[in-house]
Amino acid sequence: MSTRRPFASIEEHDETLIANWNAVVRPEDTVWHLGDFCYRCSEDYARSVFGRLRGRRRFLVRGNHDKIGARLPWDDVVDVARVVVQQPDGTPQGIWLSHYAHRVWPRMHRGDLHLYGHSHGTLPGTAASTDVGVDCFGFRPVTIDEIRTRLAENAQAASGVA
């Protein structure tokens, strides 16, 4: 891939991502992976990595490099998804999940957020949409609270408020 990563080898890369995943994800957590789970590896290797990752429920939003990744034992594999999570005040918050960034998405004018991967941190986010790929968050999965913080930062940057 063309995006530079700070690892001496693919083995170091993979072991770091596995360790970082397991440092953040608890056994009871639900994880949404927004695509490109594996790239240029055997299915046996991909299965061995998948088997080492924590999480009670794991979902894949298929990316452009997920021919092998989509065959792993995810709870579901989809092209896009809309999920609802609770906001800090207890009200529901819709989130549109896709491997790709969208300029518009369903229910965006009703407050739904949009999370994506694919761009490896090269596409700026907005107050309602952001890249949640590992390149943007220290090579680890992120929580919904961290995502909300990033969206707030995006909003401040767009308004010129420091």
mmCIF file of C-alpha atoms in Angstrom:
data_model
loop_
_atom_site.group_PDB
_atom_site.id
_atom_site.type_symbol
_atom_site.label_atom_id
_atom_site.label_comp_id
_atom_site.label_asym_id
_atom_site.label_seq_id
_atom_site.Cartn_x
_atom_site.Cartn_y
_atom_site.Cartn_z
ATOM 1 C CA MET A 1 0.000 0.000 0.000
ATOM 2 C CA SER A 2 1.180 3.498 -0.706
ATOM 3 C CA THR A 3 0.620 4.846 2.815
ATOM 4 C CA ARG A 4 3.825 4.766 4.864
ATOM 5 C CA ARG A 5 3.600 3.126 8.251
ATOM 6 C CA PRO A 6 6.158 3.263 11.067
ATOM 7 C CA PHE A 7 7.042 -0.438 11.185
ATOM 8 C CA ALA A 8 10.277 -2.199 10.260
ATOM 9 C CA SER A 9 8.435 -5.242 8.875
ATOM 10 C CA ILE A 10 4.987 -6.574 8.122
ATOM 11 C CA GLU A 11 5.391 -8.908 11.102
ATOM 12 C CA GLU A 12 5.967 -5.938 13.417
ATOM 13 C CA HIS A 13 2.988 -4.191 11.799
ATOM 14 C CA ASP A 14 0.663 -7.148 12.332
ATOM 15 C CA GLU A 15 1.775 -7.878 15.900
ATOM 16 C CA THR A 16 1.404 -4.193 16.825
ATOM 17 C CA LEU A 17 -2.114 -4.005 15.405
ATOM 18 C CA ILE A 18 -3.114 -7.228 17.205
ATOM 19 C CA ALA A 19 -1.672 -5.983 20.523
ATOM 20 C CA ASN A 20 -3.295 -2.566 20.090
ATOM 21 C CA TRP A 21 -6.676 -4.131 19.272
ATOM 22 C CA ASN A 22 -6.542 -6.333 22.355
ATOM 23 C CA ALA A 23 -5.405 -3.450 24.576
ATOM 24 C CA VAL A 24 -8.556 -1.490 23.663
ATOM 25 C CA VAL A 25 -11.229 -4.099 22.919
ATOM 26 C CA ARG A 26 -12.695 -5.940 25.892
ATOM 27 C CA PRO A 27 -14.003 -9.507 25.531
ATOM 28 C CA GLU A 28 -17.615 -8.245 25.831
ATOM 29 C CA ASP A 29 -17.277 -5.426 23.251
ATOM 30 C CA THR A 30 -18.887 -5.128 19.834
ATOM 31 C CA VAL A 31 -16.472 -4.091 17.077
ATOM 32 C CA TRP A 32 -17.236 -2.724 13.632
ATOM 33 C CA HIS A 33 -14.239 -3.017 11.287
ATOM 34 C CA LEU A 34 -14.634 -0.636 8.347
ATOM 35 C CA GLY A 35 -12.841 -2.709 5.776
ATOM 36 C CA ASP A 36 -9.530 -3.983 4.481
ATOM 37 C CA PHE A 37 -9.007 -6.390 7.341
ATOM 38 C CA CYS A 38 -6.161 -8.160 5.552
ATOM 39 C CA TYR A 39 -4.061 -7.534 2.475
ATOM 40 C CA ARG A 40 -1.922 -9.942 0.477
ATOM 41 C CA CYS A 41 -1.833 -12.797 2.950
ATOM 42 C CA SER A 42 -3.096 -16.346 3.012
ATOM 43 C CA GLU A 43 -6.527 -17.178 4.353
ATOM 44 C CA ASP A 44 -4.925 -19.387 7.008
ATOM 45 C CA TYR A 45 -2.819 -16.464 8.229
ATOM 46 C CA ALA A 46 -5.831 -14.117 8.217
ATOM 47 C CA ARG A 47 -7.821 -16.679 10.248
ATOM 48 C CA SER A 48 -4.982 -17.025 12.750
ATOM 49 C CA VAL A 49 -4.889 -13.249 13.257
ATOM 50 C CA PHE A 50 -8.690 -13.015 13.495
ATOM 51 C CA GLY A 51 -8.698 -15.756 16.123
ATOM 52 C CA ARG A 52 -6.397 -13.713 18.357
ATOM 53 C CA LEU A 53 -8.647 -10.624 18.442
ATOM 54 C CA ARG A 54 -10.953 -9.809 21.348
ATOM 55 C CA GLY A 55 -14.587 -8.893 21.054
ATOM 56 C CA ARG A 56 -17.906 -10.591 21.699
ATOM 57 C CA ARG A 57 -19.409 -9.505 18.372
ATOM 58 C CA ARG A 58 -17.320 -8.488 15.381
ATOM 59 C CA PHE A 59 -18.693 -7.094 12.141
ATOM 60 C CA LEU A 60 -16.989 -6.295 8.844
ATOM 61 C CA VAL A 61 -18.045 -3.490 6.550
ATOM 62 C CA ARG A 62 -16.452 -4.839 3.392
ATOM 63 C CA GLY A 63 -13.559 -2.855 1.915
ATOM 64 C CA ASN A 64 -11.930 -3.023 -1.485
ATOM 65 C CA HIS A 65 -9.292 -5.503 -0.213
ATOM 66 C CA ASP A 66 -11.615 -7.907 1.611
ATOM 67 C CA LYS A 67 -11.802 -10.942 -0.671
ATOM 68 C CA ILE A 68 -10.181 -13.073 2.035
ATOM 69 C CA GLY A 69 -11.326 -10.945 4.974
ATOM 70 C CA ALA A 70 -14.990 -11.457 4.088
ATOM 71 C CA ARG A 71 -14.568 -15.237 4.466
ATOM 72 C CA LEU A 72 -13.533 -14.997 8.115
ATOM 73 C CA PRO A 73 -16.001 -15.858 10.920
ATOM 74 C CA TRP A 74 -17.430 -12.360 11.445
ATOM 75 C CA ASP A 75 -20.864 -12.061 13.013
ATOM 76 C CA ASP A 76 -21.875 -10.410 9.743
ATOM 77 C CA VAL A 77 -20.284 -8.944 6.620
ATOM 78 C CA VAL A 78 -22.057 -5.993 4.975
ATOM 79 C CA ASP A 79 -21.302 -3.329 2.398
ATOM 80 C CA VAL A 80 -22.727 -0.484 4.514
ATOM 81 C CA ALA A 81 -24.571 -0.360 7.806
ATOM 82 C CA ARG A 82 -26.602 1.965 9.962
ATOM 83 C CA VAL A 83 -26.266 1.369 13.684
ATOM 84 C CA VAL A 84 -27.771 3.220 16.617
ATOM 85 C CA VAL A 85 -25.795 3.938 19.777
ATOM 86 C CA GLN A 86 -26.660 5.880 22.897
ATOM 87 C CA GLN A 87 -25.443 9.446 23.307
ATOM 88 C CA PRO A 88 -24.151 10.519 26.729
ATOM 89 C CA ASP A 89 -27.607 11.921 27.541
ATOM 90 C CA GLY A 90 -29.227 8.566 26.706
ATOM 91 C CA THR A 91 -30.806 9.616 23.414
ATOM 92 C CA PRO A 92 -30.211 7.473 20.329
ATOM 93 C CA GLN A 93 -27.560 8.436 17.774
ATOM 94 C CA GLY A 94 -27.586 6.963 14.269
ATOM 95 C CA ILE A 95 -24.262 6.195 12.604
ATOM 96 C CA TRP A 96 -23.751 5.376 8.911
ATOM 97 C CA LEU A 97 -20.794 3.022 8.456
ATOM 98 C CA SER A 98 -19.005 2.550 5.150
ATOM 99 C CA HIS A 99 -15.536 1.664 3.987
ATOM 100 C CA TYR A 100 -15.656 4.746 1.771
ATOM 101 C CA ALA A 101 -16.212 8.382 2.674
ATOM 102 C CA HIS A 102 -19.504 9.884 1.513
ATOM 103 C CA ARG A 103 -20.336 13.517 0.984
ATOM 104 C CA VAL A 104 -23.939 12.687 1.785
ATOM 105 C CA TRP A 105 -25.474 9.707 3.583
ATOM 106 C CA PRO A 106 -28.914 8.594 4.728
ATOM 107 C CA ARG A 107 -30.353 10.618 7.606
ATOM 108 C CA MET A 108 -27.444 13.078 7.666
ATOM 109 C CA HIS A 109 -29.928 15.940 7.925
ATOM 110 C CA ARG A 110 -31.505 14.229 10.911
ATOM 111 C CA GLY A 111 -28.255 14.077 12.849
ATOM 112 C CA ASP A 112 -26.790 10.731 11.815
ATOM 113 C CA LEU A 113 -23.000 10.616 11.798
ATOM 114 C CA HIS A 114 -20.832 8.975 9.122
ATOM 115 C CA LEU A 115 -17.704 6.929 9.830
ATOM 116 C CA TYR A 116 -15.395 5.542 7.155
ATOM 117 C CA GLY A 117 -11.973 4.077 6.485
ATOM 118 C CA HIS A 118 -10.186 3.618 3.141
ATOM 119 C CA SER A 119 -8.485 7.022 2.971
ATOM 120 C CA HIS A 120 -5.731 6.297 5.542
ATOM 121 C CA GLY A 121 -6.056 9.707 7.157
ATOM 122 C CA THR A 122 -5.688 11.677 3.921
ATOM 123 C CA LEU A 123 -9.267 12.978 3.789
ATOM 124 C CA PRO A 124 -10.217 15.623 6.355
ATOM 125 C CA GLY A 125 -13.271 14.934 8.469
ATOM 126 C CA THR A 126 -16.190 17.216 9.239
ATOM 127 C CA ALA A 127 -18.342 17.835 12.289
ATOM 128 C CA ALA A 128 -20.487 14.836 11.313
ATOM 129 C CA SER A 129 -18.119 12.562 9.383
ATOM 130 C CA THR A 130 -14.618 11.242 10.038
ATOM 131 C CA ASP A 131 -12.049 8.619 9.093
ATOM 132 C CA VAL A 132 -11.775 6.020 11.854
ATOM 133 C CA GLY A 133 -9.019 3.962 10.248
ATOM 134 C CA VAL A 134 -6.067 2.875 12.363
ATOM 135 C CA ASP A 135 -3.829 5.405 10.584
ATOM 136 C CA CYS A 136 -5.804 8.166 12.326
ATOM 137 C CA PHE A 137 -5.816 6.781 15.855
ATOM 138 C CA GLY A 138 -2.407 5.376 16.747
ATOM 139 C CA PHE A 139 -2.933 2.076 14.905
ATOM 140 C CA ARG A 140 -5.740 0.904 17.165
ATOM 141 C CA PRO A 141 -9.534 0.697 17.270
ATOM 142 C CA VAL A 142 -11.376 3.664 18.750
ATOM 143 C CA THR A 143 -14.365 4.004 21.022
ATOM 144 C CA ILE A 144 -17.480 5.977 20.236
ATOM 145 C CA ASP A 145 -16.415 8.548 22.857
ATOM 146 C CA GLU A 146 -13.079 9.085 21.079
ATOM 147 C CA ILE A 147 -14.924 9.433 17.786
ATOM 148 C CA ARG A 148 -17.238 12.063 19.286
ATOM 149 C CA THR A 149 -14.191 13.971 20.528
ATOM 150 C CA ARG A 150 -12.665 13.868 17.029
ATOM 151 C CA LEU A 151 -15.906 15.102 15.462
ATOM 152 C CA ALA A 152 -15.997 18.000 17.940
ATOM 153 C CA GLU A 153 -12.371 18.834 17.043
ATOM 154 C CA ASN A 154 -13.316 18.739 13.346
ATOM 155 C CA ALA A 155 -16.180 21.159 14.044
ATOM 156 C CA GLN A 156 -13.886 23.544 15.937
ATOM 157 C CA ALA A 157 -11.290 23.464 13.155
ATOM 158 C CA ALA A 158 -13.971 24.227 10.550
ATOM 159 C CA SER A 159 -15.263 27.189 12.548
ATOM 160 C CA GLY A 160 -11.800 28.581 13.149
ATOM 161 C CA VAL A 161 -12.171 28.299 16.930
ATOM 162 C CA ALA A 162 -8.989 27.183 18.676
#
